[in-house]
GROMACS .gro file of C-alpha atoms in nm:
model
  193
    1MET     CA    1   2.932  -2.242   1.947
    2ARG     CA    2   2.635  -2.280   2.180
    3ASP     CA    3   2.715  -2.422   2.525
    4LEU     CA    4   2.395  -2.513   2.711
    5ARG     CA    5   2.596  -2.593   3.025
    6THR     CA    6   2.625  -2.215   3.075
    7PHE     CA    7   2.247  -2.152   3.063
    8THR     CA    8   2.104  -1.985   3.375
    9LEU     CA    9   1.768  -1.840   3.478
   10THR     CA   10   1.918  -1.490   3.486
   11GLY     CA   11   1.648  -1.228   3.430
   12TYR     CA   12   1.359  -1.471   3.480
   13ASP     CA   13   1.141  -1.434   3.790
   14LYS     CA   14   0.889  -1.713   3.843
   15GLY     CA   15   0.693  -1.480   4.070
   16ARG     CA   16   0.634  -1.722   4.360
   17GLY     CA   17   0.842  -1.951   4.579
   18ILE     CA   18   0.902  -2.319   4.514
   19ALA     CA   19   0.628  -2.433   4.755
   20VAL     CA   20   0.356  -2.234   4.572
   21GLN     CA   21   0.490  -2.349   4.235
   22ALA     CA   22   0.477  -2.714   4.348
   23LEU     CA   23   0.126  -2.674   4.491
   24TRP     CA   24   0.006  -2.519   4.164
   25PHE     CA   25   0.154  -2.806   3.961
   26CYS     CA   26  -0.027  -3.056   4.186
   27VAL     CA   27  -0.360  -2.874   4.145
   28LEU     CA   28  -0.304  -2.821   3.770
   29ASN     CA   29  -0.232  -3.187   3.698
   30THR     CA   30  -0.487  -3.350   3.930
   31LEU     CA   31  -0.792  -3.122   3.918
   32PHE     CA   32  -0.764  -2.813   3.697
   33MET     CA   33  -0.706  -2.994   3.365
   34ALA     CA   34  -0.947  -3.281   3.441
   35TRP     CA   35  -1.258  -3.329   3.229
   36PHE     CA   36  -1.478  -3.352   3.540
   37CYS     CA   37  -1.369  -3.017   3.688
   38PRO     CA   38  -1.640  -2.753   3.630
   39ALA     CA   39  -1.536  -2.433   3.450
   40ARG     CA   40  -1.636  -2.218   3.750
   41VAL     CA   41  -1.400  -2.424   3.970
   42ARG     CA   42  -1.116  -2.367   3.723
   43VAL     CA   43  -1.178  -1.993   3.743
   44ALA     CA   44  -1.184  -2.009   4.124
   45LEU     CA   45  -0.858  -2.206   4.131
   46LEU     CA   46  -0.683  -1.954   3.905
   47ARG     CA   47  -0.805  -1.668   4.123
   48ALA     CA   48  -0.689  -1.850   4.438
   49PHE     CA   49  -0.340  -1.867   4.286
   50GLY     CA   50  -0.334  -1.496   4.197
   51ALA     CA   51  -0.483  -1.468   3.848
   52GLU     CA   52  -0.708  -1.172   3.771
   53ILE     CA   53  -1.017  -1.321   3.604
   54GLY     CA   54  -1.327  -1.130   3.493
   55ASP     CA   55  -1.691  -1.235   3.500
   56GLY     CA   56  -1.843  -1.497   3.271
   57VAL     CA   57  -1.511  -1.659   3.178
   58LEU     CA   58  -1.525  -2.015   3.038
   59ILE     CA   59  -1.216  -2.233   3.072
   60ARG     CA   60  -1.246  -2.585   2.929
   61HIS     CA   61  -1.062  -2.903   3.031
   62ARG     CA   62  -0.698  -2.979   2.943
   63VAL     CA   63  -0.608  -2.607   2.953
   64ARG     CA   64  -0.257  -2.551   3.088
   65VAL     CA   65  -0.146  -2.232   3.260
   66LEU     CA   66   0.217  -2.219   3.370
   67TRP     CA   67   0.187  -1.942   3.633
   68PRO     CA   68  -0.164  -1.822   3.730
   69TRP     CA   69  -0.021  -1.514   3.904
   70LYS     CA   70   0.100  -1.393   3.562
   71LEU     CA   71  -0.245  -1.420   3.398
   72THR     CA   72  -0.513  -1.153   3.347
   73VAL     CA   73  -0.841  -1.240   3.171
   74GLY     CA   74  -1.123  -0.996   3.091
   75ASP     CA   75  -1.497  -1.059   3.105
   76HIS     CA   76  -1.674  -1.325   2.894
   77THR     CA   77  -1.355  -1.475   2.751
   78TRP     CA   78  -1.335  -1.839   2.640
   79ILE     CA   79  -1.031  -2.067   2.658
   80GLY     CA   80  -1.082  -2.393   2.467
   81GLU     CA   81  -0.978  -2.752   2.533
   82GLY     CA   82  -0.606  -2.814   2.534
   83ALA     CA   83  -0.501  -2.449   2.505
   84TRP     CA   84  -0.161  -2.380   2.657
   85LEU     CA   85  -0.078  -2.045   2.816
   86LEU     CA   86   0.299  -2.079   2.860
   87ASN     CA   87   0.328  -1.757   3.056
   88LEU     CA   88   0.681  -1.717   3.185
   89GLU     CA   89   0.591  -1.347   3.148
   90PRO     CA   90   0.241  -1.195   3.181
   91VAL     CA   91  -0.037  -1.296   2.943
   92THR     CA   92  -0.328  -1.051   2.924
   93LEU     CA   93  -0.651  -1.153   2.751
   94GLY     CA   94  -0.910  -0.880   2.702
   95SER     CA   95  -1.287  -0.920   2.722
   96HIS     CA   96  -1.479  -1.137   2.474
   97VAL     CA   97  -1.157  -1.306   2.356
   98CYS     CA   98  -1.169  -1.662   2.221
   99VAL     CA   99  -0.859  -1.880   2.256
  100SER     CA  100  -0.958  -2.195   2.067
  101GLN     CA  101  -0.865  -2.559   2.113
  102GLU     CA  102  -0.495  -2.640   2.143
  103ALA     CA  103  -0.382  -2.284   2.075
  104LEU     CA  104  -0.044  -2.190   2.224
  105LEU     CA  105   0.044  -1.852   2.373
  106CYS     CA  106   0.418  -1.871   2.449
  107THR     CA  107   0.590  -1.581   2.626
  108GLY     CA  108   0.919  -1.769   2.645
  109SER     CA  109   1.203  -1.763   2.396
  110HIS     CA  110   1.581  -1.780   2.383
  111ASP     CA  111   1.852  -1.561   2.234
  112HIS     CA  112   1.986  -1.781   1.954
  113ARG     CA  113   2.281  -1.543   1.908
  114SER     CA  114   2.407  -1.600   2.262
  115THR     CA  115   2.636  -1.892   2.346
  116ASP     CA  116   2.452  -1.945   2.677
  117PHE     CA  117   2.107  -1.950   2.503
  118ARG     CA  118   1.975  -1.701   2.760
  119TYR     CA  119   1.604  -1.626   2.790
  120ARG     CA  120   1.444  -1.363   2.568
  121ASN     CA  121   1.096  -1.366   2.721
  122ALA     CA  122   0.828  -1.103   2.667
  123PRO     CA  123   0.458  -1.061   2.758
  124ILE     CA  124   0.164  -1.130   2.527
  125ARG     CA  125  -0.146  -0.911   2.504
  126VAL     CA  126  -0.468  -1.015   2.327
  127GLU     CA  127  -0.712  -0.724   2.302
  128ASP     CA  128  -1.092  -0.725   2.329
  129GLY     CA  129  -1.285  -0.940   2.083
  130ALA     CA  130  -0.981  -1.110   1.928
  131TRP     CA  131  -0.984  -1.477   1.828
  132ILE     CA  132  -0.686  -1.712   1.844
  133ALA     CA  133  -0.814  -2.003   1.632
  134THR     CA  134  -0.744  -2.372   1.690
  135ARG     CA  135  -0.379  -2.475   1.702
  136ALA     CA  136  -0.258  -2.122   1.632
  137THR     CA  137   0.062  -2.008   1.804
  138VAL     CA  138   0.126  -1.657   1.938
  139LEU     CA  139   0.489  -1.589   2.027
  140ALA     CA  140   0.661  -1.375   2.292
  141GLY     CA  141   0.619  -0.999   2.279
  142VAL     CA  142   0.316  -0.999   2.048
  143THR     CA  143   0.002  -0.787   2.079
  144VAL     CA  144  -0.309  -0.914   1.899
  145GLY     CA  145  -0.532  -0.615   1.823
  146ARG     CA  146  -0.901  -0.564   1.892
  147HIS     CA  147  -1.123  -0.803   1.691
  148ALA     CA  148  -0.819  -0.945   1.509
  149VAL     CA  149  -0.812  -1.314   1.413
  150VAL     CA  150  -0.512  -1.549   1.415
  151ALA     CA  151  -0.612  -1.824   1.170
  152ALA     CA  152  -0.605  -2.192   1.262
  153GLY     CA  153  -0.261  -2.350   1.260
  154THR     CA  154  -0.068  -2.029   1.193
  155VAL     CA  155   0.224  -1.878   1.385
  156LEU     CA  156   0.214  -1.510   1.481
  157ALA     CA  157   0.556  -1.361   1.559
  158ARG     CA  158   0.478  -0.987   1.534
  159ASP     CA  159   0.199  -0.753   1.638
  160LEU     CA  160  -0.133  -0.793   1.459
  161PRO     CA  161  -0.334  -0.471   1.411
  162GLU     CA  162  -0.699  -0.452   1.507
  163LEU     CA  163  -0.953  -0.591   1.259
  164THR     CA  164  -0.689  -0.795   1.078
  165LEU     CA  165  -0.690  -1.165   0.985
  166HIS     CA  166  -0.348  -1.333   1.007
  167THR     CA  167  -0.317  -1.628   0.766
  168ALA     CA  168  -0.028  -1.827   0.621
  169GLU     CA  169  -0.071  -1.619   0.303
  170GLY     CA  170  -0.043  -1.290   0.490
  171PRO     CA  171  -0.268  -1.037   0.664
  172ARG     CA  172  -0.612  -0.937   0.542
  173ALA     CA  173  -0.839  -0.656   0.662
  174LEU     CA  174  -1.159  -0.746   0.845
  175LYS     CA  175  -1.481  -0.552   0.895
  176GLU     CA  176  -1.613  -0.453   1.235
  177PRO     CA  177  -1.829  -0.734   1.382
  178THR     CA  178  -2.204  -0.675   1.363
  179PRO     CA  179  -2.496  -0.839   1.541
  180HIS     CA  180  -2.646  -1.136   1.360
  181PRO     CA  181  -2.978  -1.034   1.203
  182ALA     CA  182  -3.291  -1.174   1.363
  183GLU     CA  183  -3.416  -1.273   1.018
  184GLY     CA  184  -3.218  -1.373   0.715
  185PRO     CA  185  -3.093  -1.670   0.517
  186ARG     CA  186  -2.885  -1.809   0.806
  187ALA     CA  187  -3.134  -1.742   1.086
  188LEU     CA  188  -3.318  -2.038   1.233
  189LYS     CA  189  -3.690  -2.020   1.173
  190GLU     CA  190  -3.980  -2.193   1.338
  191PRO     CA  191  -4.141  -2.454   1.112
  192THR     CA  192  -4.470  -2.344   0.964
  193PRO     CA  193  -4.772  -2.566   1.041
   0.00000   0.00000   0.00000
């Protein structure tokens, strides 16, 4: 029988002392998540708290990051409104990654077989060009491959190979992304006089 009174933080290192944790929570909840805070200020705040953030990164409002010092983000990556990076362990986002609105990347878990419900945390890695669509969930220990897509509203509990779409119906192969043609049926055209 599970006995939650015996739960401890054994094996979990928050990475900073209580004063830095408290300061981050104050900044997170008063400025970082606010609609009026510019994206470049969010990036600067994450860097000030130890995150490694590349160039051209866009972080929208209502994004939550548990521990900035356990976050690495490559160049030109987007993190959409309301995304939650629950990074008890490191989260690494490659370059040109899109984490859409209200997506959850959760590195925390528990050992359901243990009576003390001990942590079973593991890092998450999202490789270059991948897309975590709106309200998708990526669980602890998962690697999302290059240019892979986690479909909206799905849960990903195991590694996703590159160029693969993860849906509720199962995985599907994707083609390598190509530049949008300058002309074509979907291209915007100037009106003719």
